[in-house]
């Protein structure tokens, strides 16, 4: 007697995973040791980085005399502008990882909006501990 003749069989598969928010989207994160995920660029962080460097160029070029004037002309809050502008202080390898989608789960717009060290080696330690928590 064949397996089909005896009726359908049920197979259960358990896949442990976690759902996290990244850039306003939900993303599935597999447990450590599982197959590596392909790099995924966080467009929200990339856009914020672009704004930060654009604003920095505008200030350095003298287009605006202060961050207060720039915030007013851009129609955004001073607090938001300064938090995003701080991203221009990130170590080049951290910026490259963000642009390549290799930044890990510990680096998102919320994390980058919080104070972080300005010294690059300290940033690497800070953000690697963020990813671990």
Coordinates of N, CA and C in Angstrom, one line a residue:
X1 N 0.8 -1.2 0.0 CA 0.0 0.0 0.0 C 0.9 1.2 0.0
X2 N 0.6 2.2 -0.9 CA 1.4 3.4 -1.0 C 1.1 4.4 0.1
X3 N 1.9 5.4 0.3 CA 1.7 6.5 1.3 C 0.5 7.3 0.9
X4 N 0.3 7.5 -0.4 CA -0.8 8.3 -0.8 C -2.2 7.6 -0.5
X5 N -2.2 6.3 -0.6 CA -3.4 5.6 -0.4 C -3.8 5.6 1.1
X6 N -2.9 5.8 2.0 CA -3.2 5.8 3.4 C -3.7 7.2 3.9
X7 N -3.6 8.2 3.0 CA -4.1 9.5 3.4 C -3.0 10.5 3.6
X8 N -3.4 11.8 3.7 CA -2.3 12.8 3.8 C -1.6 12.7 5.1
X9 N -0.3 13.1 5.1 CA 0.5 13.1 6.3 C 0.9 14.6 6.6
X10 N 1.0 14.9 7.9 CA 1.3 16.2 8.3 C 2.8 16.2 8.8
X11 N 3.5 17.2 8.4 CA 4.9 17.4 8.9 C 4.9 18.8 9.5
X12 N 5.5 18.9 10.7 CA 5.6 20.2 11.4 C 7.1 20.6 11.4
X13 N 7.3 21.8 11.1 CA 8.7 22.4 11.1 C 8.7 23.6 12.0
X14 N 9.6 23.6 12.9 CA 9.8 24.7 13.9 C 11.0 25.6 13.4
X15 N 10.7 26.8 13.2 CA 11.8 27.8 12.8 C 11.7 28.9 13.8
X16 N 12.7 29.0 14.7 CA 12.8 30.1 15.6 C 13.2 31.4 14.9
X17 N 12.5 32.4 15.1 CA 12.9 33.7 14.6 C 12.3 34.8 15.4
X18 N 12.7 36.0 15.1 CA 12.2 37.2 15.9 C 11.8 38.2 14.8
X19 N 10.8 39.0 15.2 CA 10.4 40.1 14.3 C 10.9 41.4 14.9
X20 N 11.6 42.2 14.1 CA 12.0 43.5 14.6 C 11.6 44.6 13.6
X21 N 11.6 45.8 14.1 CA 11.3 47.0 13.2 C 12.6 47.6 12.7
X22 N 12.7 47.8 11.4 CA 13.9 48.4 10.9 C 13.4 49.4 9.8
X23 N 13.6 50.7 10.0 CA 13.3 51.7 9.0 C 11.8 51.7 8.8
X24 N 11.0 51.5 9.8 CA 9.5 51.5 9.7 C 8.9 50.3 9.1
X25 N 9.7 49.3 8.8 CA 9.2 48.0 8.3 C 9.5 46.9 9.3
X26 N 8.7 45.9 9.2 CA 9.0 44.7 10.1 C 9.9 43.8 9.3
X27 N 10.9 43.2 10.0 CA 11.8 42.3 9.4 C 12.0 41.1 10.3
X28 N 12.2 39.9 9.6 CA 12.4 38.7 10.3 C 13.9 38.5 10.6
X29 N 14.3 38.2 11.8 CA 15.7 38.0 12.2 C 15.8 36.6 12.7
X30 N 16.7 35.8 12.0 CA 16.9 34.4 12.4 C 17.9 34.4 13.5
X31 N 17.9 33.3 14.3 CA 18.8 33.2 15.4 C 20.3 33.1 15.0
X32 N 21.2 33.4 15.9 CA 22.6 33.4 15.6 C 23.0 31.9 15.2
X33 N 23.9 31.8 14.3 CA 24.3 30.5 13.9 C 23.5 29.9 12.7
X34 N 22.4 30.5 12.4 CA 21.6 30.1 11.3 C 22.2 30.6 10.0
X35 N 21.7 30.3 8.9 CA 22.2 30.8 7.6 C 22.3 32.4 7.6
X36 N 23.4 32.9 7.2 CA 23.5 34.4 7.2 C 22.5 35.1 6.3
X37 N 21.9 36.2 6.8 CA 21.0 36.9 6.0 C 21.8 37.8 5.0
X38 N 21.2 38.0 3.9 CA 21.8 38.8 2.9 C 21.7 40.3 3.4
X39 N 22.7 41.1 3.0 CA 22.7 42.5 3.5 C 21.4 43.2 3.1
X40 N 20.9 43.9 4.1 CA 19.6 44.7 3.8 C 19.8 46.1 4.2
X41 N 19.8 47.0 3.2 CA 20.0 48.4 3.4 C 18.8 49.0 4.1
X42 N 19.0 49.8 5.2 CA 18.0 50.5 5.9 C 17.8 51.8 5.2
X43 N 16.8 52.0 4.3 CA 16.6 53.2 3.6 C 16.4 54.4 4.4
X44 N 15.8 54.2 5.6 CA 15.5 55.4 6.5 C 16.8 56.0 7.0
X45 N 17.8 55.1 7.3 CA 19.1 55.5 7.8 C 19.9 56.1 6.7
X46 N 19.8 55.5 5.5 CA 20.6 56.0 4.3 C 20.1 57.4 4.0
X47 N 18.8 57.6 4.0 CA 18.2 59.0 3.7 C 18.7 60.0 4.7
X48 N 18.7 59.6 6.0 CA 19.1 60.5 7.1 C 20.6 60.8 6.9
X49 N 21.4 59.9 6.5 CA 22.8 60.1 6.3 C 23.0 61.1 5.1
X50 N 22.2 60.9 4.1 CA 22.2 61.9 2.9 C 21.9 63.3 3.3
X51 N 20.8 63.4 4.1 CA 20.4 64.7 4.6 C 21.5 65.3 5.5
X52 N 22.1 64.5 6.4 CA 23.1 65.0 7.3 C 24.3 65.6 6.5
X53 N 24.8 64.9 5.5 CA 25.9 65.4 4.7 C 25.5 66.6 3.9
X54 N 24.3 66.6 3.4 CA 23.8 67.8 2.6 C 23.8 69.0 3.5
X55 N 23.2 68.9 4.7 CA 23.2 70.0 5.6 C 24.6 70.4 6.0
X56 N 25.5 69.5 6.2 CA 26.8 69.8 6.6 C 27.5 70.7 5.5
X57 N 27.3 70.3 4.2 CA 27.9 71.0 3.1 C 27.3 72.4 3.0
X58 N 26.0 72.5 3.3 CA 25.3 73.8 3.2 C 25.9 74.8 4.3
X59 N 26.1 74.2 5.5 CA 26.7 75.0 6.6 C 28.1 75.4 6.3
X60 N 28.9 74.5 5.8 CA 30.3 74.7 5.5 C 30.5 75.7 4.4
X61 N 29.5 75.7 3.4 CA 29.6 76.6 2.3 C 29.1 78.0 2.6
X62 N 28.5 78.1 3.8 CA 28.0 79.5 4.2 C 26.7 79.8 3.7
X63 N 26.0 78.8 3.2 CA 24.6 79.0 2.7 C 23.7 79.4 3.8
X64 N 24.0 79.0 5.0 CA 23.2 79.3 6.2 C 24.3 79.7 7.3
X65 N 23.9 80.7 8.1 CA 24.9 81.1 9.1 C 24.9 80.3 10.4
X66 N 23.8 79.5 10.6 CA 23.7 78.7 11.8 C 22.8 77.6 11.6
X67 N 22.8 76.6 12.5 CA 21.9 75.5 12.4 C 20.5 75.9 12.7
X68 N 20.3 76.9 13.5 CA 19.0 77.5 13.7 C 18.4 78.0 12.4
X69 N 19.1 78.8 11.7 CA 18.6 79.3 10.4 C 18.3 78.1 9.4
X70 N 19.2 77.2 9.4 CA 19.0 76.0 8.5 C 17.8 75.2 8.9
X71 N 17.6 75.0 10.1 CA 16.4 74.3 10.6 C 15.1 75.0 10.2
X72 N 15.1 76.3 10.4 CA 14.0 77.2 10.0 C 13.7 77.1 8.5
X73 N 14.7 77.2 7.7 CA 14.6 77.2 6.2 C 14.1 75.8 5.8
X74 N 14.6 74.7 6.4 CA 14.2 73.4 6.0 C 12.8 73.0 6.6
X75 N 12.3 73.8 7.5 CA 11.0 73.5 8.1 C 11.0 72.3 9.0
X76 N 12.1 72.2 9.7 CA 12.2 71.0 10.7 C 12.7 71.5 12.0
X77 N 12.5 70.7 13.1 CA 12.9 71.1 14.4 C 14.4 71.1 14.6
X78 N 14.9 72.0 15.4 CA 16.3 72.1 15.6 C 16.8 70.9 16.3
X79 N 16.1 70.2 17.1 CA 16.5 69.0 17.8 C 16.8 67.9 16.8
X80 N 15.8 67.7 15.9 CA 15.9 66.7 14.8 C 17.2 67.0 13.9
X81 N 17.3 68.2 13.5 CA 18.4 68.6 12.7 C 19.8 68.3 13.3
X82 N 19.9 68.6 14.6 CA 21.2 68.4 15.3 C 21.5 66.9 15.5
X83 N 20.4 66.1 15.8 CA 20.6 64.7 15.9 C 21.0 64.0 14.6
X84 N 20.4 64.4 13.5 CA 20.8 63.9 12.2 C 22.1 64.4 11.8
X85 N 22.4 65.6 12.0 CA 23.7 66.2 11.6 C 24.8 65.5 12.3
X86 N 24.6 65.1 13.6 CA 25.6 64.3 14.3 C 26.1 63.1 13.6
X87 N 25.3 62.5 12.7 CA 25.6 61.3 12.0 C 26.8 61.5 11.0
X88 N 27.2 62.8 10.7 CA 28.4 63.1 9.9 C 29.6 62.8 10.7
X89 N 29.5 62.6 12.0 CA 30.7 62.3 12.8 C 31.0 60.8 12.9
X90 N 30.2 60.0 12.2 CA 30.4 58.5 12.3 C 31.7 58.1 11.5
X91 N 32.3 57.1 12.0 CA 33.5 56.5 11.4 C 33.2 56.1 10.0
X92 N 34.1 56.3 9.1 CA 33.8 55.9 7.7 C 33.4 54.5 7.5
X93 N 34.0 53.6 8.2 CA 33.7 52.1 8.1 C 32.3 51.9 8.5
X94 N 31.8 52.6 9.5 CA 30.4 52.4 10.0 C 29.4 53.0 8.9
X95 N 29.8 54.1 8.4 CA 28.9 54.7 7.3 C 28.9 53.7 6.1
X96 N 30.0 53.1 5.7 CA 30.1 52.2 4.6 C 29.3 50.9 4.9
X97 N 29.3 50.4 6.2 CA 28.5 49.3 6.6 C 27.0 49.6 6.4
X98 N 26.6 50.8 6.8 CA 25.2 51.2 6.7 C 24.8 51.3 5.3
X99 N 25.6 51.8 4.4 CA 25.3 52.0 3.0 C 25.3 50.6 2.3
X100 N 26.1 49.6 2.8 CA 26.1 48.3 2.2 C 25.1 47.4 2.9
X101 N 24.4 47.8 3.9 CA 23.4 47.0 4.6 C 24.0 46.0 5.5
X102 N 25.2 46.2 6.0 CA 25.9 45.3 6.9 C 26.0 45.9 8.3
X103 N 25.2 46.9 8.7 CA 25.3 47.5 9.9 C 24.8 46.7 11.1
X104 N 24.1 45.7 10.9 CA 23.7 44.8 12.0 C 22.4 45.4 12.6
X105 N 21.8 44.7 13.5 CA 20.5 45.1 14.1 C 20.7 46.2 15.1
X106 N 21.9 46.4 15.7 CA 22.1 47.4 16.7 C 22.1 48.9 16.2
X107 N 22.2 49.0 14.9 CA 22.3 50.4 14.3 C 21.0 50.7 13.5
X108 N 20.2 51.6 14.0 CA 19.0 52.0 13.2 C 18.9 53.5 13.5
X109 N 17.9 54.2 13.0 CA 17.7 55.6 13.1 C 17.6 56.0 14.6
X110 N 16.8 55.2 15.4 CA 16.6 55.5 16.8 C 17.9 55.5 17.5
X111 N 18.8 54.5 17.3 CA 20.1 54.3 17.9 C 21.0 55.5 17.6
X112 N 21.0 55.8 16.3 CA 21.9 56.9 15.8 C 21.4 58.3 16.3
X113 N 20.1 58.4 16.6 CA 19.6 59.7 17.2 C 20.1 59.9 18.6
X114 N 20.4 58.9 19.3 CA 20.9 59.0 20.6 C 22.4 59.4 20.6
X115 N 22.9 60.0 21.7 CA 24.3 60.4 21.8 C 25.2 59.2 21.6
X116 N 26.3 59.3 20.8 CA 27.3 58.3 20.7 C 28.7 58.9 20.7
X117 N 29.7 58.2 21.0 CA 31.1 58.8 21.1 C 31.5 59.4 19.8
X118 N 32.3 60.4 19.8 CA 32.8 61.0 18.6 C 34.1 60.3 18.1
X119 N 34.8 59.7 19.0 CA 36.0 59.0 18.7 C 35.7 57.7 18.0
X120 N 36.3 57.5 16.8 CA 35.9 56.3 15.9 C 36.0 55.0 16.6
X121 N 37.1 54.7 17.3 CA 37.3 53.4 17.9 C 36.2 53.2 19.0
X122 N 35.9 54.3 19.7 CA 34.9 54.2 20.8 C 33.5 54.0 20.1
X123 N 33.3 54.5 18.9 CA 32.0 54.3 18.2 C 31.9 52.8 17.9
X124 N 33.0 52.2 17.4 CA 32.9 50.8 17.0 C 32.6 49.9 18.2
X125 N 33.1 50.2 19.4 CA 32.8 49.5 20.6 C 31.4 49.7 21.0
X126 N 31.0 51.0 20.9 CA 29.6 51.4 21.3 C 28.5 50.7 20.5
X127 N 28.7 50.7 19.1 CA 27.7 50.1 18.3 C 27.8 48.6 18.2
X128 N 28.9 48.0 18.5 CA 29.0 46.6 18.6 C 28.3 46.1 19.8
X129 N 28.4 46.9 20.9 CA 27.6 46.5 22.2 C 26.1 46.7 22.0
X130 N 25.7 47.7 21.2 CA 24.3 47.9 20.9 C 23.8 46.7 20.1
X131 N 24.5 46.2 19.2 CA 24.1 45.1 18.4 C 23.9 43.8 19.3
X132 N 24.8 43.7 20.3 CA 24.8 42.5 21.2 C 23.6 42.6 22.1
X133 N 23.1 43.8 22.5 CA 22.0 43.9 23.4 C 20.6 43.7 22.9

